[in-house]
């Protein structure tokens, strides 16, 4: 499987989220120029443009991953019943907001320019809808499973780009995030719900 295929596959699987309609969602999408759908999340808009570079694809994957983690975790703050799930969700919001800020800083200085676009995949959007409908213990289980799957996909994308990426600054960004995402994955797998 080529690197581009890996990134595209990772983007498709990064899914599994939730969303609140707070100002931060608007801020996330406003900062990356995404169109907002009826849900308040960035939605895919069909366009006839040239294929994105591997660096742009990676930046988009990372941005979508952060947006997904932030929005699913915001939903967990209101829909979860287990205190451990709510603590994990708060930690994910803080960590992924920091990751988004770092990604924006890294890409701001690149030439040619790369602007991360946090458009959720169809799978991420579907997971988000499913999580919106869940409450209590059912939400806790679905959120934990979504977090495990999303962090695994993110970890795979980070490792792949760190190994074969075409933009040195983004390769470093990816490599630097591997330990953090590994820790998040282990935390998600350890959620007792």
PDB file of C-alpha atoms in Angstrom:
ATOM      1  CA  UNK A   1       0.000   0.000   0.000  1.00  0.00           C
ATOM      2  CA  UNK A   2       1.473   3.373  -0.947  1.00  0.00           C
ATOM      3  CA  UNK A   3       1.896   6.191   1.526  1.00  0.00           C
ATOM      4  CA  UNK A   4      -0.891   8.163  -0.140  1.00  0.00           C
ATOM      5  CA  UNK A   5      -3.214   5.160   0.156  1.00  0.00           C
ATOM      6  CA  UNK A   6      -2.229   4.805   3.802  1.00  0.00           C
ATOM      7  CA  UNK A   7      -3.042   8.454   4.479  1.00  0.00           C
ATOM      8  CA  UNK A   8      -6.357   8.210   2.640  1.00  0.00           C
ATOM      9  CA  UNK A   9      -7.247   5.026   4.498  1.00  0.00           C
ATOM     10  CA  UNK A  10      -6.249   6.622   7.791  1.00  0.00           C
ATOM     11  CA  UNK A  11      -8.404   9.638   7.024  1.00  0.00           C
ATOM     12  CA  UNK A  12     -11.388   7.406   6.365  1.00  0.00           C
ATOM     13  CA  UNK A  13     -10.881   5.457   9.565  1.00  0.00           C
ATOM     14  CA  UNK A  14      -9.986   8.343  11.862  1.00  0.00           C
ATOM     15  CA  UNK A  15     -13.692   8.707  12.314  1.00  0.00           C
ATOM     16  CA  UNK A  16     -15.814   7.911  15.270  1.00  0.00           C
ATOM     17  CA  UNK A  17     -16.800  11.148  16.986  1.00  0.00           C
ATOM     18  CA  UNK A  18     -19.180  13.442  18.591  1.00  0.00           C
ATOM     19  CA  UNK A  19     -19.838  17.128  18.578  1.00  0.00           C
ATOM     20  CA  UNK A  20     -21.058  20.032  20.563  1.00  0.00           C
ATOM     21  CA  UNK A  21     -22.055  23.169  18.788  1.00  0.00           C
ATOM     22  CA  UNK A  22     -19.894  25.517  20.847  1.00  0.00           C
ATOM     23  CA  UNK A  23     -17.788  28.381  19.638  1.00  0.00           C
ATOM     24  CA  UNK A  24     -14.713  26.168  19.436  1.00  0.00           C
ATOM     25  CA  UNK A  25     -16.243  24.143  16.587  1.00  0.00           C
ATOM     26  CA  UNK A  26     -16.820  27.342  14.690  1.00  0.00           C
ATOM     27  CA  UNK A  27     -13.328  28.472  15.588  1.00  0.00           C
ATOM     28  CA  UNK A  28     -11.737  25.198  14.433  1.00  0.00           C
ATOM     29  CA  UNK A  29     -13.485  25.366  11.088  1.00  0.00           C
ATOM     30  CA  UNK A  30     -13.052  29.103  10.647  1.00  0.00           C
ATOM     31  CA  UNK A  31      -9.326  28.757  11.151  1.00  0.00           C
ATOM     32  CA  UNK A  32      -9.027  26.159   8.434  1.00  0.00           C
ATOM     33  CA  UNK A  33     -11.538  27.521   5.941  1.00  0.00           C
ATOM     34  CA  UNK A  34     -13.891  24.537   6.090  1.00  0.00           C
ATOM     35  CA  UNK A  35     -17.527  24.800   5.142  1.00  0.00           C
ATOM     36  CA  UNK A  36     -19.866  24.179   8.053  1.00  0.00           C
ATOM     37  CA  UNK A  37     -22.727  21.787   7.515  1.00  0.00           C
ATOM     38  CA  UNK A  38     -25.999  21.744   9.416  1.00  0.00           C
ATOM     39  CA  UNK A  39     -24.248  19.908  12.276  1.00  0.00           C
ATOM     40  CA  UNK A  40     -21.723  22.678  12.801  1.00  0.00           C
ATOM     41  CA  UNK A  41     -18.933  20.339  11.685  1.00  0.00           C
ATOM     42  CA  UNK A  42     -16.866  20.729   8.569  1.00  0.00           C
ATOM     43  CA  UNK A  43     -18.374  18.792   5.722  1.00  0.00           C
ATOM     44  CA  UNK A  44     -16.904  17.541   2.509  1.00  0.00           C
ATOM     45  CA  UNK A  45     -17.661  19.779  -0.442  1.00  0.00           C
ATOM     46  CA  UNK A  46     -17.098  18.211  -3.852  1.00  0.00           C
ATOM     47  CA  UNK A  47     -14.669  20.230  -5.924  1.00  0.00           C
ATOM     48  CA  UNK A  48     -12.665  19.646  -9.060  1.00  0.00           C
ATOM     49  CA  UNK A  49      -9.175  20.414  -7.767  1.00  0.00           C
ATOM     50  CA  UNK A  50      -5.837  18.779  -8.236  1.00  0.00           C
ATOM     51  CA  UNK A  51      -4.950  15.992  -5.815  1.00  0.00           C
ATOM     52  CA  UNK A  52      -3.426  17.259  -2.583  1.00  0.00           C
ATOM     53  CA  UNK A  53       0.255  16.731  -1.914  1.00  0.00           C
ATOM     54  CA  UNK A  54       1.208  14.119   0.660  1.00  0.00           C
ATOM     55  CA  UNK A  55       2.023  16.954   3.082  1.00  0.00           C
ATOM     56  CA  UNK A  56      -1.366  18.576   2.561  1.00  0.00           C
ATOM     57  CA  UNK A  57      -3.125  15.221   2.913  1.00  0.00           C
ATOM     58  CA  UNK A  58      -1.280  14.534   6.146  1.00  0.00           C
ATOM     59  CA  UNK A  59      -2.054  18.004   7.521  1.00  0.00           C
ATOM     60  CA  UNK A  60      -5.734  17.490   6.671  1.00  0.00           C
ATOM     61  CA  UNK A  61      -5.718  14.060   8.329  1.00  0.00           C
ATOM     62  CA  UNK A  62      -4.107  15.468  11.474  1.00  0.00           C
ATOM     63  CA  UNK A  63      -6.520  18.409  11.583  1.00  0.00           C
ATOM     64  CA  UNK A  64      -9.559  16.160  11.102  1.00  0.00           C
ATOM     65  CA  UNK A  65      -8.277  13.822  13.784  1.00  0.00           C
ATOM     66  CA  UNK A  66      -7.929  16.690  16.248  1.00  0.00           C
ATOM     67  CA  UNK A  67     -11.357  18.093  15.366  1.00  0.00           C
ATOM     68  CA  UNK A  68     -12.923  14.665  15.774  1.00  0.00           C
ATOM     69  CA  UNK A  69     -11.241  14.081  19.147  1.00  0.00           C
ATOM     70  CA  UNK A  70     -12.224  17.511  20.430  1.00  0.00           C
ATOM     71  CA  UNK A  71     -15.844  17.252  19.344  1.00  0.00           C
ATOM     72  CA  UNK A  72     -16.396  13.683  20.526  1.00  0.00           C
ATOM     73  CA  UNK A  73     -14.843  14.594  23.847  1.00  0.00           C
ATOM     74  CA  UNK A  74     -17.026  17.684  24.241  1.00  0.00           C
ATOM     75  CA  UNK A  75     -20.017  15.458  23.695  1.00  0.00           C
ATOM     76  CA  UNK A  76     -18.643  13.071  26.336  1.00  0.00           C
ATOM     77  CA  UNK A  77     -18.630  15.878  28.891  1.00  0.00           C
ATOM     78  CA  UNK A  78     -22.428  16.034  28.621  1.00  0.00           C
ATOM     79  CA  UNK A  79     -23.468  12.497  27.569  1.00  0.00           C
ATOM     80  CA  UNK A  80     -21.102  10.258  29.527  1.00  0.00           C
ATOM     81  CA  UNK A  81     -22.002   8.794  32.903  1.00  0.00           C
ATOM     82  CA  UNK A  82     -18.641   7.465  34.136  1.00  0.00           C
ATOM     83  CA  UNK A  83     -16.385  10.014  35.852  1.00  0.00           C
ATOM     84  CA  UNK A  84     -13.322   8.332  34.285  1.00  0.00           C
ATOM     85  CA  UNK A  85     -14.780   8.894  30.808  1.00  0.00           C
ATOM     86  CA  UNK A  86     -15.390  12.565  31.575  1.00  0.00           C
ATOM     87  CA  UNK A  87     -11.816  12.994  32.912  1.00  0.00           C
ATOM     88  CA  UNK A  88     -10.428  11.309  29.801  1.00  0.00           C
ATOM     89  CA  UNK A  89     -12.597  13.545  27.597  1.00  0.00           C
ATOM     90  CA  UNK A  90     -11.319  16.706  29.304  1.00  0.00           C
ATOM     91  CA  UNK A  91      -7.725  15.537  28.824  1.00  0.00           C
ATOM     92  CA  UNK A  92      -8.411  14.835  25.132  1.00  0.00           C
ATOM     93  CA  UNK A  93      -9.879  18.293  24.578  1.00  0.00           C
ATOM     94  CA  UNK A  94      -6.837  19.952  26.110  1.00  0.00           C
ATOM     95  CA  UNK A  95      -4.329  17.752  24.273  1.00  0.00           C
ATOM     96  CA  UNK A  96      -5.970  18.003  20.858  1.00  0.00           C
ATOM     97  CA  UNK A  97      -6.480  21.760  21.090  1.00  0.00           C
ATOM     98  CA  UNK A  98      -2.738  22.001  21.771  1.00  0.00           C
ATOM     99  CA  UNK A  99      -2.011  19.680  18.841  1.00  0.00           C
ATOM    100  CA  UNK A 100      -4.182  21.806  16.546  1.00  0.00           C
ATOM    101  CA  UNK A 101      -2.323  24.946  17.618  1.00  0.00           C
ATOM    102  CA  UNK A 102       1.045  23.280  17.029  1.00  0.00           C
ATOM    103  CA  UNK A 103      -0.021  22.013  13.589  1.00  0.00           C
ATOM    104  CA  UNK A 104      -1.119  25.511  12.611  1.00  0.00           C
ATOM    105  CA  UNK A 105       2.211  26.932  13.790  1.00  0.00           C
ATOM    106  CA  UNK A 106       4.201  24.335  11.836  1.00  0.00           C
ATOM    107  CA  UNK A 107       2.220  24.763   8.628  1.00  0.00           C
ATOM    108  CA  UNK A 108       2.155  28.578   8.816  1.00  0.00           C
ATOM    109  CA  UNK A 109       5.860  28.741   8.027  1.00  0.00           C
ATOM    110  CA  UNK A 110       5.890  26.277   5.139  1.00  0.00           C
ATOM    111  CA  UNK A 111       6.556  27.105   1.526  1.00  0.00           C
ATOM    112  CA  UNK A 112       4.631  26.154  -0.503  1.00  0.00           C
ATOM    113  CA  UNK A 113       1.862  26.906   1.939  1.00  0.00           C
ATOM    114  CA  UNK A 114      -0.129  24.132   3.564  1.00  0.00           C
ATOM    115  CA  UNK A 115      -3.343  24.987   5.352  1.00  0.00           C
ATOM    116  CA  UNK A 116      -4.829  22.140   7.400  1.00  0.00           C
ATOM    117  CA  UNK A 117      -8.492  21.476   6.621  1.00  0.00           C
ATOM    118  CA  UNK A 118     -10.377  19.611   9.346  1.00  0.00           C
ATOM    119  CA  UNK A 119     -13.087  18.047   7.208  1.00  0.00           C
ATOM    120  CA  UNK A 120     -14.475  14.984   8.930  1.00  0.00           C
ATOM    121  CA  UNK A 121     -14.757  11.819   6.885  1.00  0.00           C
ATOM    122  CA  UNK A 122     -18.131  10.205   6.257  1.00  0.00           C
ATOM    123  CA  UNK A 123     -17.282   7.598   8.899  1.00  0.00           C
ATOM    124  CA  UNK A 124     -16.390  10.260  11.439  1.00  0.00           C
ATOM    125  CA  UNK A 125     -19.636  12.087  10.728  1.00  0.00           C
ATOM    126  CA  UNK A 126     -21.642   8.864  11.085  1.00  0.00           C
ATOM    127  CA  UNK A 127     -19.935   8.037  14.370  1.00  0.00           C
ATOM    128  CA  UNK A 128     -20.659  11.553  15.563  1.00  0.00           C
ATOM    129  CA  UNK A 129     -24.356  11.104  14.800  1.00  0.00           C
ATOM    130  CA  UNK A 130     -24.394   7.735  16.561  1.00  0.00           C
ATOM    131  CA  UNK A 131     -22.753   9.207  19.650  1.00  0.00           C
ATOM    132  CA  UNK A 132     -25.187  12.113  19.733  1.00  0.00           C
ATOM    133  CA  UNK A 133     -28.015   9.614  20.124  1.00  0.00           C
ATOM    134  CA  UNK A 134     -26.346   7.697  22.962  1.00  0.00           C
ATOM    135  CA  UNK A 135     -26.460   8.541  26.660  1.00  0.00           C
ATOM    136  CA  UNK A 136     -25.083   7.118  29.882  1.00  0.00           C
ATOM    137  CA  UNK A 137     -23.460   3.680  29.840  1.00  0.00           C
ATOM    138  CA  UNK A 138     -24.243   3.142  26.155  1.00  0.00           C
ATOM    139  CA  UNK A 139     -22.456   6.387  25.331  1.00  0.00           C
ATOM    140  CA  UNK A 140     -19.490   5.487  27.539  1.00  0.00           C
ATOM    141  CA  UNK A 141     -18.961   2.190  25.711  1.00  0.00           C
ATOM    142  CA  UNK A 142     -19.378   3.695  22.253  1.00  0.00           C
ATOM    143  CA  UNK A 143     -17.103   6.640  23.077  1.00  0.00           C
ATOM    144  CA  UNK A 144     -14.361   4.374  24.478  1.00  0.00           C
ATOM    145  CA  UNK A 145     -14.489   2.196  21.351  1.00  0.00           C
ATOM    146  CA  UNK A 146     -14.453   5.268  19.097  1.00  0.00           C
ATOM    147  CA  UNK A 147     -11.484   6.763  20.936  1.00  0.00           C
ATOM    148  CA  UNK A 148      -9.500   3.527  20.721  1.00  0.00           C
ATOM    149  CA  UNK A 149     -10.139   3.176  16.990  1.00  0.00           C
ATOM    150  CA  UNK A 150      -9.479   6.842  16.215  1.00  0.00           C
ATOM    151  CA  UNK A 151      -6.243   6.977  18.197  1.00  0.00           C
ATOM    152  CA  UNK A 152      -5.006   3.775  16.544  1.00  0.00           C
ATOM    153  CA  UNK A 153      -5.660   5.247  13.116  1.00  0.00           C
ATOM    154  CA  UNK A 154      -3.986   8.507  14.074  1.00  0.00           C
ATOM    155  CA  UNK A 155      -0.974   6.644  15.428  1.00  0.00           C
ATOM    156  CA  UNK A 156      -0.681   4.668  12.187  1.00  0.00           C
ATOM    157  CA  UNK A 157      -0.879   7.875  10.114  1.00  0.00           C
ATOM    158  CA  UNK A 158       1.723   9.629  12.285  1.00  0.00           C
ATOM    159  CA  UNK A 159       4.165   6.739  12.064  1.00  0.00           C
ATOM    160  CA  UNK A 160       3.705   6.418   8.308  1.00  0.00           C
ATOM    161  CA  UNK A 161       4.254  10.121   7.675  1.00  0.00           C
ATOM    162  CA  UNK A 162       7.189  10.307  10.091  1.00  0.00           C
ATOM    163  CA  UNK A 163       8.837   7.508   8.097  1.00  0.00           C
ATOM    164  CA  UNK A 164       8.082   8.604   4.538  1.00  0.00           C
ATOM    165  CA  UNK A 165       6.664  12.126   4.588  1.00  0.00           C
ATOM    166  CA  UNK A 166       7.677  14.745   2.056  1.00  0.00           C
ATOM    167  CA  UNK A 167       7.764  17.833   4.312  1.00  0.00           C
ATOM    168  CA  UNK A 168      10.538  17.762   6.948  1.00  0.00           C
ATOM    169  CA  UNK A 169       8.722  20.034   9.422  1.00  0.00           C
ATOM    170  CA  UNK A 170       5.604  17.870   9.231  1.00  0.00           C
ATOM    171  CA  UNK A 171       7.694  14.706   9.592  1.00  0.00           C
ATOM    172  CA  UNK A 172       9.102  16.133  12.828  1.00  0.00           C
ATOM    173  CA  UNK A 173       5.600  17.130  13.970  1.00  0.00           C
ATOM    174  CA  UNK A 174       4.379  13.575  13.306  1.00  0.00           C
ATOM    175  CA  UNK A 175       7.364  11.974  15.022  1.00  0.00           C
ATOM    176  CA  UNK A 176       7.011  14.222  18.074  1.00  0.00           C
ATOM    177  CA  UNK A 177       3.321  13.279  18.486  1.00  0.00           C
ATOM    178  CA  UNK A 178       3.829   9.499  18.377  1.00  0.00           C
ATOM    179  CA  UNK A 179       4.503   9.143  22.157  1.00  0.00           C
ATOM    180  CA  UNK A 180       1.513  11.343  23.062  1.00  0.00           C
ATOM    181  CA  UNK A 181      -0.915   9.505  20.781  1.00  0.00           C
ATOM    182  CA  UNK A 182       0.432   6.165  22.016  1.00  0.00           C
ATOM    183  CA  UNK A 183      -0.329   7.274  25.579  1.00  0.00           C
ATOM    184  CA  UNK A 184      -3.821   8.420  24.539  1.00  0.00           C
ATOM    185  CA  UNK A 185      -4.459   5.078  22.835  1.00  0.00           C
ATOM    186  CA  UNK A 186      -3.414   3.197  25.963  1.00  0.00           C
ATOM    187  CA  UNK A 187      -5.637   5.437  28.092  1.00  0.00           C
ATOM    188  CA  UNK A 188      -8.599   4.870  25.762  1.00  0.00           C
ATOM    189  CA  UNK A 189      -8.082   1.110  25.835  1.00  0.00           C
ATOM    190  CA  UNK A 190      -7.905   1.273  29.632  1.00  0.00           C
ATOM    191  CA  UNK A 191     -11.246   3.019  30.085  1.00  0.00           C
ATOM    192  CA  UNK A 192     -13.388   0.752  32.227  1.00  0.00           C
ATOM    193  CA  UNK A 193     -16.951   1.218  31.071  1.00  0.00           C
TER     194      UNK A 193
END
